Amino acid sequence: MIRFDVFTILPDVMESYLAASMVGRARLGGQVVIGLHNVRDYTHDRHRTTDDTPYGGGGGMVMKPEPIFEAVESVLGEDFGQVPIVLLSPQGRVFTQATAREWSRQPRLALICGRYEGVDERVRGHLATDEVSIGDYVLTGGELPALVVIDSIVRLLPGVLGDAGGPDDDSHAHGLLEYPHYTRPPNYRGWGIPEVLLSGDHARIAAWRRDQSLLRTSRRRPDLLDAADLTPEERDRLSTRARGADEPADAPSS
Ligand code: JD8
């Protein structure tokens, strides 16, 4: 079981996604508990103010430190100091599958979502223990990044994905892109499927899939190959193999 505590001024927006997705099922199954905490509930003024103008001037608003500190300290209680407190921010290190795997072994994680121009720097310096970004593009706040982090961790938990062919089978598990997938019909608008997939020869199918993963990765994401889990033979083959177009699809099967 893992517990997430999310600090946001938009808990309702997050709840609608978290209720509907596979994360929703994991919550019903008791593998995940998600506490959504409205930072506004931790303000003390009549207007429940969560943001203010920046010192030094300039445009935009900055999220005030007090409601965020008080919310996190109050919710984490005795666990404060033990739990990673993650700030979602474009300035963080990029969140990867390796981070998802590490955090999936934690019993509890706190996620702070800013809005506007971001949070007062003291949140970053004196409350957050980690700062991550989900990628190099600009969003309007940390809520979508927090959902991304939660989703990527929840699907790694035992018993969440249901059947076999789970997390180990997919893209990034070995550091390679996925092989092509096909389902019925075998001929759609004249486009067939690779004959090998109809052969019933499981060794040949596994070899074809591995080969497709390697070829795809070397064509589309050669940057992944350094860290990928490859045999010396596979590395040797890739270095000598022409990195041409993906092999053309096999002839239609019918
Ligand atoms: C948190 C406020 C908006 C960002 C002024 C636009 C993560 N990969 C990512 N992209 N964007 C975010 C992100 C954006 C956020 C906040 C995360 C809080 N904003 C700000 C800086 C410029 N506005 C993110 N993780």
Coordinates of C-alpha atoms and ligand atoms in Angstrom, one line a residue:
M1 CA 0.0 0.0 0.0
I2 CA 1.2 3.5 -0.8
R3 CA -0.2 6.8 0.3
F4 CA -0.1 10.1 -1.6
D5 CA -0.8 13.4 -0.1
V6 CA -1.4 16.1 -2.7
F7 CA -1.4 19.8 -1.8
T8 CA -3.2 21.9 -4.4
I9 CA -5.8 24.7 -4.8
L10 CA -7.7 22.5 -7.3
P11 CA -8.4 19.3 -5.4
D12 CA -11.7 18.8 -7.3
V13 CA -10.0 18.9 -10.7
M14 CA -7.6 16.2 -9.5
E15 CA -10.3 14.0 -8.0
S16 CA -12.2 13.7 -11.2
Y17 CA -9.2 12.2 -13.0
L18 CA -8.2 10.1 -10.0
A19 CA -11.7 8.6 -9.6
A20 CA -12.0 7.6 -13.3
S21 CA -8.7 6.1 -14.2
M22 CA -6.9 2.9 -13.4
V23 CA -5.7 4.8 -10.3
G24 CA -9.4 4.9 -9.3
R25 CA -9.6 1.1 -9.4
A26 CA -6.4 0.8 -7.4
R27 CA -7.9 3.1 -4.7
L28 CA -11.1 0.9 -4.6
G29 CA -8.8 -2.2 -4.4
G30 CA -7.1 -0.7 -1.4
Q31 CA -3.6 -0.6 -2.9
V32 CA -3.5 3.2 -2.9
V33 CA -4.7 5.9 -0.7
I34 CA -4.8 9.5 -2.0
G35 CA -5.3 12.5 0.3
L36 CA -6.2 15.6 -1.6
H37 CA -5.6 18.7 0.5
N38 CA -6.8 22.2 -0.4
V39 CA -4.1 24.6 0.5
R40 CA -6.8 27.3 0.8
D41 CA -8.1 25.4 3.9
Y42 CA -4.9 26.3 5.6
T43 CA -5.2 30.1 5.2
H44 CA -6.3 32.3 8.1
D45 CA -7.5 35.5 6.4
R46 CA -11.1 36.3 5.4
H47 CA -10.3 36.0 1.7
R48 CA -8.5 32.7 2.1
T49 CA -5.5 34.2 0.2
T50 CA -3.0 31.7 -1.3
D51 CA -1.0 34.0 -3.5
D52 CA 0.5 37.5 -3.4
T53 CA 2.5 39.9 -5.6
P54 CA 6.2 39.2 -6.1
Y55 CA 8.8 41.1 -4.1
G56 CA 10.9 43.1 -6.6
G57 CA 7.9 43.7 -8.8
G58 CA 7.2 42.2 -12.2
G59 CA 4.0 40.5 -13.3
G60 CA 2.1 37.5 -12.0
M61 CA 1.4 36.1 -8.6
V62 CA 3.4 33.9 -6.3
M63 CA 2.0 31.3 -4.0
K64 CA 2.5 32.3 -0.3
P65 CA 4.6 30.0 1.8
E66 CA 2.5 29.9 5.1
P67 CA -0.5 27.9 3.9
I68 CA 1.7 25.4 2.1
F69 CA 4.0 24.9 5.1
E70 CA 1.1 24.6 7.5
A71 CA -0.8 22.2 5.2
V72 CA 2.1 19.9 4.7
E73 CA 3.2 19.9 8.4
S74 CA -0.3 19.4 9.6
V75 CA -1.1 16.5 7.2
L76 CA 2.2 14.7 7.5
G77 CA 2.2 15.0 11.3
E78 CA 4.5 12.5 12.9
D79 CA 5.7 11.3 9.5
F80 CA 7.1 14.7 8.7
G81 CA 10.9 14.2 8.1
Q82 CA 10.4 10.7 6.9
V83 CA 8.3 11.3 3.8
P84 CA 9.7 12.7 0.5
I85 CA 8.1 16.1 -0.1
V86 CA 8.1 16.5 -3.9
L87 CA 7.7 19.9 -5.5
L88 CA 6.5 19.7 -9.1
S89 CA 8.2 22.5 -11.1
P90 CA 9.7 23.1 -14.5
Q91 CA 13.0 23.7 -12.7
G92 CA 13.2 20.2 -11.2
R93 CA 15.3 17.3 -12.5
V94 CA 13.3 15.4 -15.1
F95 CA 11.1 12.7 -13.7
T96 CA 11.9 9.3 -15.3
Q97 CA 10.8 5.7 -15.0
A98 CA 13.8 5.1 -12.7
T99 CA 12.3 7.7 -10.3
A100 CA 8.9 6.1 -10.6
R101 CA 10.4 2.8 -9.7
E102 CA 12.3 4.2 -6.7
W103 CA 9.2 6.1 -5.3
S104 CA 7.0 3.0 -5.8
R105 CA 8.9 1.4 -2.9
Q106 CA 8.0 4.3 -0.6
P107 CA 5.1 3.9 1.8
R108 CA 4.1 7.6 1.5
L109 CA 4.8 10.6 -0.7
A110 CA 3.8 14.2 -0.5
L111 CA 3.3 16.2 -3.7
I112 CA 3.1 20.0 -3.8
C113 CA 1.4 21.6 -6.8
G114 CA 2.0 25.3 -7.5
R115 CA 0.0 27.6 -9.8
Y116 CA 0.5 31.1 -11.1
E117 CA 4.2 32.0 -11.3
G118 CA 5.0 29.2 -8.9
V119 CA 5.7 28.9 -5.1
D120 CA 7.7 31.2 -2.8
E121 CA 11.3 30.1 -3.0
R122 CA 11.3 29.1 0.7
V123 CA 9.0 26.2 -0.1
R124 CA 11.7 24.9 -2.4
G125 CA 14.5 25.6 0.0
H126 CA 13.1 24.6 3.4
L127 CA 10.1 22.3 2.8
A128 CA 10.5 20.3 -0.4
T129 CA 13.0 17.4 -0.3
D130 CA 12.8 16.7 -4.1
E131 CA 11.9 18.9 -7.1
V132 CA 10.9 17.2 -10.4
S133 CA 9.6 18.3 -13.8
I134 CA 7.7 16.0 -16.1
G135 CA 9.4 17.4 -19.2
D136 CA 10.6 20.4 -21.1
Y137 CA 7.3 22.2 -21.9
V138 CA 5.4 24.8 -19.9
L139 CA 2.2 24.0 -18.1
T140 CA -0.1 26.2 -16.0
G141 CA 0.5 24.4 -12.7
G142 CA 1.7 21.3 -10.9
E143 CA -1.6 19.4 -10.9
L144 CA -1.1 17.5 -14.2
P145 CA 2.5 16.7 -13.3
A146 CA 1.4 15.3 -10.0
L147 CA -1.2 13.1 -11.7
V148 CA 1.5 11.9 -14.1
V149 CA 3.8 11.0 -11.2
I150 CA 0.9 9.2 -9.3
D151 CA -0.2 7.3 -12.4
S152 CA 3.3 6.1 -13.3
I153 CA 3.9 4.9 -9.7
V154 CA 0.5 3.3 -9.2
R155 CA 0.7 1.1 -12.3
L156 CA 4.0 -0.4 -10.9
L157 CA 2.3 -1.6 -7.7
P158 CA 1.8 -5.3 -7.3
G159 CA -1.8 -6.3 -8.2
V160 CA -2.8 -3.1 -9.9
L161 CA -2.3 -4.0 -13.5
G162 CA -4.4 -7.2 -13.3
D163 CA -3.1 -9.8 -15.7
A164 CA 0.4 -10.8 -16.9
G165 CA 2.4 -8.9 -19.5
G166 CA 2.6 -6.2 -16.9
P167 CA 5.2 -3.5 -16.1
D168 CA 8.2 -5.7 -17.0
D169 CA 7.0 -6.2 -20.5
D170 CA 6.6 -2.6 -21.7
S171 CA 8.6 0.3 -23.0
H172 CA 11.3 1.6 -20.7
A173 CA 11.4 -1.5 -18.5
H174 CA 14.4 -2.8 -20.5
G175 CA 15.1 0.8 -21.6
L176 CA 13.9 0.0 -25.1
L177 CA 10.8 1.2 -27.1
E178 CA 7.9 -1.3 -27.5
Y179 CA 7.6 -3.6 -30.5
P180 CA 4.6 -3.2 -32.8
H181 CA 1.3 -4.6 -31.6
Y182 CA -1.5 -6.0 -33.7
T183 CA -5.0 -7.4 -33.0
R184 CA -7.9 -8.6 -35.2
P185 CA -8.8 -8.3 -38.0
P186 CA -5.8 -9.8 -39.8
N187 CA -6.4 -7.7 -42.8
Y188 CA -7.7 -4.2 -42.4
R189 CA -8.3 -2.1 -45.5
G190 CA -5.6 -4.2 -47.2
W191 CA -3.1 -3.8 -44.4
G192 CA -1.9 -7.1 -43.1
I193 CA 0.1 -8.1 -40.1
P194 CA 3.5 -9.7 -40.0
E195 CA 3.3 -13.4 -40.9
V196 CA 5.5 -14.4 -37.9
L197 CA 2.7 -13.4 -35.5
L198 CA 0.5 -16.0 -37.0
S199 CA 3.1 -18.7 -37.0
G200 CA 2.5 -20.0 -33.5
D201 CA 6.3 -20.2 -33.1
H202 CA 6.8 -18.5 -29.8
A203 CA 10.6 -18.4 -30.0
R204 CA 10.4 -16.8 -33.4
I205 CA 7.8 -14.3 -32.2
A206 CA 9.9 -13.4 -29.2
A207 CA 13.0 -12.9 -31.4
W208 CA 11.0 -10.8 -33.9
R209 CA 9.7 -8.6 -31.1
R210 CA 13.1 -8.1 -29.6
D211 CA 14.5 -7.2 -33.0
Q212 CA 11.7 -4.7 -33.6
S213 CA 12.3 -3.1 -30.2
L214 CA 16.0 -2.7 -30.9
L215 CA 15.5 -1.4 -34.4
R216 CA 12.8 1.1 -33.3
T217 CA 14.9 2.3 -30.5
S218 CA 18.0 2.8 -32.6
R219 CA 15.9 4.7 -35.2
R220 CA 13.8 6.8 -33.0
R221 CA 15.5 7.1 -29.7
P222 CA 19.2 6.3 -30.1
D223 CA 19.8 8.3 -26.8
L224 CA 18.1 5.4 -24.9
L225 CA 20.6 2.8 -26.1
D226 CA 23.4 3.7 -23.8
A227 CA 21.4 2.8 -20.7
A228 CA 19.4 -0.1 -22.3
D229 CA 19.7 -3.6 -21.1
L230 CA 21.3 -5.2 -24.2
T231 CA 23.5 -8.3 -24.7
P232 CA 27.0 -7.8 -26.1
E233 CA 25.7 -9.5 -29.3
E234 CA 22.8 -7.0 -29.6
R235 CA 25.2 -4.1 -29.1
D236 CA 27.6 -5.4 -31.7
R237 CA 24.8 -6.0 -34.2
L238 CA 23.3 -2.5 -33.7
S239 CA 26.7 -0.8 -34.2
T240 CA 27.2 -2.6 -37.5
R241 CA 23.6 -2.5 -38.7
A242 CA 22.6 0.2 -41.0
R243 CA 20.1 2.4 -39.2
G244 CA 17.8 2.7 -42.2
A245 CA 14.0 2.9 -42.3
D246 CA 12.0 0.5 -40.2
E247 CA 11.7 -2.8 -42.1
P248 CA 8.6 -2.6 -44.3
A249 CA 5.6 -4.4 -42.9
D250 CA 5.3 -8.1 -44.1
A251 CA 2.9 -8.9 -46.9
P252 CA -0.8 -9.1 -45.9
S253 CA -1.7 -12.5 -44.5
S254 CA -4.9 -12.7 -46.4
Ligands
JD8_1 C1 4.3 23.7 -11.5 C2 3.2 27.1 -11.8 C3 3.4 27.7 -14.2 C4 5.7 27.9 -14.7 C5 5.4 30.7 -15.1 C6 3.8 29.4 -16.4 C7 6.2 20.4 -13.9 N1 7.1 20.0 -16.8 C8 6.4 21.1 -16.3 N2 6.0 22.1 -17.1 N3 5.4 23.0 -16.3 C9 5.4 22.6 -15.0 C10 4.8 23.4 -13.9 C11 4.4 24.7 -14.2 C12 3.9 25.5 -13.1 C13 3.9 25.0 -11.8 C14 4.8 22.9 -12.6 C15 3.5 26.1 -11.0 N4 3.5 26.8 -13.1 C16 4.6 28.6 -14.3 C17 7.0 28.8 -14.9 C18 6.7 30.0 -15.6 N5 4.3 29.7 -15.1 C19 6.0 21.3 -15.0 N6 6.4 19.7 -13.1

